[in-house]
Short mmCIF file of C-alpha atoms in Angstrom, two decimals:
data_model
loop_
_atom_site.label_atom_id
_atom_site.label_comp_id
_atom_site.label_asym_id
_atom_site.label_seq_id
_atom_site.Cartn_x
_atom_site.Cartn_y
_atom_site.Cartn_z
CA MET A 688 55.38 -80.90 -17.56
CA ILE A 689 56.41 -78.11 -15.17
CA LYS A 690 56.39 -75.99 -17.95
CA LYS A 691 52.48 -77.03 -18.90
CA ILE A 692 51.53 -76.36 -15.08
CA VAL A 693 53.42 -72.89 -15.52
CA ARG A 694 51.33 -72.00 -18.59
CA CYS A 695 48.34 -73.17 -17.40
CA GLU A 696 49.02 -70.99 -14.14
CA ALA A 697 49.58 -68.15 -16.57
CA ALA A 698 46.77 -68.49 -18.53
CA ALA A 699 44.57 -68.85 -15.62
CA ASN A 700 45.83 -65.44 -14.19
CA PHE A 701 45.35 -64.04 -17.35
CA ILE A 702 41.57 -65.02 -17.72
CA ASN A 703 40.68 -63.61 -14.09
CA PHE A 704 42.68 -60.51 -14.85
CA ALA A 705 40.69 -59.83 -17.93
CA ALA A 706 37.64 -61.03 -15.97
CA ASP A 707 38.33 -58.47 -13.50
CA MET A 708 39.07 -55.60 -16.19
CA MET A 709 35.65 -56.46 -17.60
CA ASP A 710 34.02 -56.06 -14.24
CA ILE A 711 35.62 -52.67 -14.08
CA PHE A 712 34.94 -52.06 -17.65
CA PHE A 713 31.01 -52.58 -17.26
CA GLU A 714 30.43 -51.33 -13.70
CA PRO A 715 27.58 -48.86 -13.97
CA ARG A 716 28.65 -45.17 -12.95
CA THR A 717 27.22 -43.83 -10.15
CA ILE A 718 25.74 -40.45 -10.00
CA GLY A 719 26.97 -37.95 -7.60
CA ALA A 720 24.62 -36.84 -4.66
CA ARG A 721 25.60 -33.38 -5.78
CA ASP A 722 25.22 -33.41 -9.84
CA TRP A 723 21.78 -32.06 -9.55
CA ALA A 724 22.84 -28.95 -7.66
CA THR A 725 25.85 -28.46 -10.16
CA ILE A 726 23.52 -28.69 -12.81
CA THR A 727 21.58 -26.31 -11.52
CA PHE A 728 24.27 -23.86 -10.69
CA VAL A 729 25.47 -23.72 -14.02
CA LEU A 730 21.88 -23.07 -15.55
CA LEU A 731 21.59 -20.32 -13.18
CA LEU A 732 24.84 -18.85 -14.45
CA ILE A 733 23.52 -19.40 -18.01
CA VAL A 734 20.42 -17.26 -17.18
CA ILE A 735 22.62 -14.66 -15.75
CA VAL A 736 24.74 -14.45 -18.71
CA VAL A 737 21.85 -14.63 -21.27
CA VAL A 738 20.26 -11.66 -19.40
CA LYS A 739 23.53 -9.71 -19.15
CA SER A 740 23.99 -10.06 -22.84
CA VAL A 741 20.36 -9.34 -24.00
CA PHE A 742 19.71 -6.34 -21.58
CA GLU A 743 23.17 -5.45 -21.38
CA THR A 744 22.59 -1.67 -20.39
CA ARG A 745 19.96 -2.28 -17.83
CA PHE A 746 21.99 -5.31 -16.49
CA GLN A 747 25.26 -2.87 -15.71
CA GLU A 748 22.59 -0.15 -14.08
CA PHE A 749 21.36 -3.03 -12.20
CA ILE A 750 24.48 -4.28 -10.46
CA ARG A 751 25.20 -0.87 -9.23
CA LEU A 752 21.94 -0.95 -7.13
CA ALA A 753 23.62 -1.22 -4.07
CA PHE A 754 25.71 2.23 -4.48
CA THR A 755 22.71 4.41 -6.31
CA ASP A 756 19.06 4.47 -7.20
CA LYS A 757 19.54 5.35 -11.11
CA TYR A 758 18.22 1.86 -12.07
CA LEU A 759 15.04 2.57 -9.93
CA LYS A 760 14.23 6.27 -11.49
CA VAL A 761 15.11 4.68 -14.71
CA TYR A 762 13.12 1.77 -14.66
CA ARG A 763 10.38 2.66 -12.24
CA ASP A 764 7.47 2.21 -14.71
CA SER A 765 4.97 -0.53 -13.80
CA SER A 766 5.52 -2.12 -17.26
CA TYR A 767 8.70 -2.91 -16.45
CA LEU A 768 7.51 -5.49 -13.77
CA MET A 769 6.81 -8.09 -16.24
CA SER A 770 9.49 -7.64 -18.92
CA GLY A 771 11.92 -10.32 -19.61
CA PHE A 772 14.53 -8.65 -17.39
CA THR A 773 12.48 -8.93 -14.07
CA ILE A 774 10.97 -12.55 -14.74
CA PHE A 775 14.60 -14.38 -15.75
CA LEU A 776 16.10 -12.89 -12.72
CA PHE A 777 13.08 -13.10 -10.77
CA PHE A 778 13.40 -17.06 -10.81
CA MET A 779 17.13 -17.09 -10.21
CA GLN A 780 16.12 -15.29 -7.19
CA LEU A 781 13.64 -17.89 -6.28
CA ALA A 782 16.44 -20.53 -7.01
CA SER A 783 18.87 -18.81 -4.89
CA LEU A 784 16.41 -18.46 -1.98
CA ALA A 785 15.57 -22.07 -1.91
CA PHE A 786 19.01 -23.14 -2.10
CA PHE A 787 19.75 -20.99 1.17
CA ILE A 788 16.64 -22.30 2.71
CA GLN A 789 17.87 -25.87 2.53
CA LEU A 790 21.47 -24.87 3.76
CA MET A 791 19.70 -23.13 6.53
CA LEU A 792 17.89 -26.28 7.34
CA HIS A 793 20.78 -28.28 6.89
CA HIS A 794 23.08 -26.44 9.62
CA PHE A 795 20.29 -25.83 11.95
CA PHE A 796 17.94 -29.15 11.58
CA GLN A 797 20.43 -31.80 10.16
CA THR A 798 18.61 -32.07 6.82
CA SER A 799 20.31 -33.26 3.72
CA LYS A 800 21.90 -30.66 1.96
CA THR A 801 22.47 -32.89 -1.50
CA ASP A 802 18.81 -33.91 -1.29
CA GLY A 803 17.24 -32.93 -4.94
CA ILE A 804 14.12 -33.38 -3.89
CA LEU A 805 13.88 -31.67 -0.89
CA PHE A 806 15.19 -28.69 -2.91
CA ILE A 807 12.37 -29.20 -5.47
CA GLN A 808 9.81 -28.70 -2.43
CA ILE A 809 11.71 -26.16 -1.29
CA LEU A 810 11.44 -24.22 -4.56
CA THR A 811 8.17 -25.23 -5.20
CA PHE A 812 6.85 -23.89 -1.54
CA VAL A 813 8.88 -20.39 -1.99
CA GLY A 814 7.40 -20.02 -5.81
CA VAL A 815 3.70 -20.41 -4.87
CA PHE A 816 3.86 -18.51 -1.63
CA VAL A 817 5.60 -15.46 -3.63
CA LEU A 818 2.87 -15.63 -6.72
CA SER A 819 0.18 -16.34 -4.54
CA LYS A 820 0.89 -13.05 -2.51
CA PHE A 821 1.40 -11.13 -5.59
CA LEU A 822 -2.16 -12.12 -7.09
CA ILE A 823 -3.79 -11.27 -3.57
CA GLU A 824 -1.88 -7.99 -3.28
CA LYS A 825 -3.04 -7.24 -7.25
CA ILE A 826 -6.49 -7.81 -6.12
CA ILE A 827 -6.43 -6.00 -2.69
CA ALA A 828 -4.86 -3.10 -4.84
CA THR A 829 -7.73 -2.89 -7.35
CA ALA A 830 -10.04 -3.14 -4.46
CA PHE A 831 -8.70 -0.13 -2.47
CA ASN A 832 -7.54 1.79 -5.96
CA ILE A 833 -3.95 1.99 -4.96
CA GLU A 834 -2.68 -0.07 -8.15
CA GLU A 835 0.02 2.86 -9.19
CA PHE A 836 1.71 2.31 -5.95
CA THR A 837 1.65 -1.57 -5.34
CA ASP A 838 2.88 -1.69 -8.92
CA GLN A 839 5.80 0.49 -8.33
CA TYR A 840 6.22 -0.57 -4.75
CA ASN A 841 6.39 -4.27 -5.96
CA LEU A 842 8.79 -3.53 -8.68
CA GLN A 843 10.94 -1.96 -6.20
CA LYS A 844 10.72 -4.60 -3.93
CA VAL A 845 11.54 -7.34 -6.45
CA SER A 846 14.75 -5.43 -7.79
CA TYR A 847 16.27 -5.03 -4.42
CA ARG A 848 15.54 -9.08 -3.40
CA THR A 849 16.57 -10.14 -6.93
CA TYR A 850 19.97 -8.39 -6.08
CA VAL A 851 20.10 -9.77 -2.88
CA GLY A 852 19.30 -13.34 -4.61
CA LEU A 853 22.11 -12.42 -7.21
CA LEU A 854 24.82 -11.87 -4.47
CA LEU A 855 23.65 -14.74 -2.66
CA LEU A 856 23.48 -17.24 -5.37
CA PRO A 857 27.92 -17.47 -5.28
CA ILE A 858 27.56 -17.68 -1.28
CA ASN A 859 25.25 -20.84 -1.84
CA ALA A 860 27.97 -22.28 -4.47
CA ILE A 861 30.62 -21.82 -1.48
CA LEU A 862 28.32 -23.25 1.06
CA PHE A 863 27.39 -25.83 -0.47
CA TYR A 864 30.81 -27.61 -1.74
CA ASN A 865 32.46 -26.85 1.65
CA SER A 866 32.47 -28.08 4.62
CA GLU A 867 29.67 -26.79 7.66
CA PRO A 868 30.41 -23.46 8.09
CA SER A 869 30.74 -21.68 11.52
CA ASN A 870 27.72 -20.29 13.27
CA PHE A 871 28.97 -16.80 13.41
CA LEU A 872 28.50 -16.96 9.47
CA ILE A 873 25.45 -18.84 9.19
CA TYR A 874 24.12 -15.74 11.56
CA PHE A 875 25.63 -12.98 9.94
CA LEU A 876 24.14 -14.13 6.34
CA ILE A 877 20.56 -14.31 7.83
CA VAL A 878 20.96 -10.78 9.51
CA VAL A 879 22.27 -9.54 6.54
CA ILE A 880 19.29 -10.69 4.80
CA LEU A 881 16.66 -9.55 7.01
CA LEU A 882 18.19 -6.00 7.23
CA SER A 883 18.08 -5.88 3.37
CA ASN A 884 14.43 -6.67 3.45
CA MET A 885 13.80 -4.09 6.06
CA LEU A 886 16.06 -1.52 4.36
CA THR A 887 13.92 -2.11 1.48
CA TYR A 888 10.45 -1.11 3.55
CA ILE A 889 12.42 1.77 4.65
CA ILE A 890 13.36 3.26 0.80
CA SER A 891 9.83 2.39 0.18
CA LEU A 892 8.29 4.78 2.45
CA LYS A 893 10.67 7.29 1.89
CA ASN A 894 10.07 7.14 -1.95
CA TYR A 895 6.41 7.14 -1.29
CA GLN A 896 5.40 8.91 1.66
CA ASN A 897 3.26 11.45 -0.37
CA LEU A 898 1.28 9.04 -1.60
CA LEU A 899 1.35 6.65 1.50
CA LEU A 900 0.03 9.91 3.76
CA SER A 901 -2.79 9.99 0.74
CA LYS A 902 -4.16 6.50 1.26
CA LEU A 903 -2.62 5.94 4.66
CA PHE A 904 -5.50 3.47 5.95
CA TYR A 905 -5.42 1.29 3.06
CA PHE A 906 -1.45 1.11 3.33
CA ILE A 907 -1.82 0.25 7.01
CA LEU A 908 -4.43 -2.83 6.08
CA TYR A 909 -2.05 -3.71 3.06
CA LEU A 910 1.05 -4.13 5.07
CA CYS A 911 -0.41 -6.05 7.80
CA ALA A 912 -2.73 -8.04 5.60
CA LEU A 913 0.46 -8.73 3.28
CA GLU A 914 3.63 -8.26 4.63
CA ILE A 915 3.33 -9.01 8.34
CA ALA A 916 0.91 -12.05 8.68
CA PRO A 917 1.74 -14.19 6.40
CA TYR A 918 5.43 -14.46 7.44
CA TYR A 919 4.39 -14.48 10.98
CA PHE A 920 2.06 -17.48 10.09
CA ILE A 921 4.82 -19.26 8.34
CA TYR A 922 7.41 -18.92 11.27
CA TYR A 923 4.51 -20.21 13.88
CA TRP A 924 3.69 -22.97 11.42
CA PHE A 925 7.47 -23.70 11.30
CA THR A 926 8.43 -23.43 14.72
CA LYS A 927 5.39 -25.29 15.96
CA SER A 928 5.64 -28.21 13.31
#
């Protein structure tokens, strides 16, 4: 009798254990909140690798842009603005900038840095803003007959900003997958990005000073309307909202 009771208890324990194993086995996998970011980082890395393989010589010149302006002298023709090299790295730059903006919002306003919907919203806003600004620049350049300058200026501006976006990509990954960075590091990165943009304008003014002097009025109008006003309105809207 005792043996039967022991056997029944053993059988019951085995059935409960098997049931628990079945529950564990059939438990649905919960997708991590950071999976979308990992996939995005991998895709951006693939884009960089493909561009490096297809445009090997140009990419080698491009990565030395911080030390020499040979790249700008060789690829200064406006036709390079719409090349595959520029377009693919341009989208990489937008994604890198969107990641950085989301990390800054998380740091200063406690938004979620793992919110994929927020990243898509930021990426869409940045993309629409940049492309709209580019189209308006083309219209104004055609109206003022300064197309040659604006095309070369935009190519130079895109080159430097793409370079910054390329350097910013691994920094974004480090900030995203680690704990809260210090305020000093965040402010340091912001200052470096702002200074790099200012340096782009200074270099452009130096390279095209002869052309600018002949069309000084149009350039001042262009600078105020498309290089100062949009960022001012974004800053005003963002701080007020």
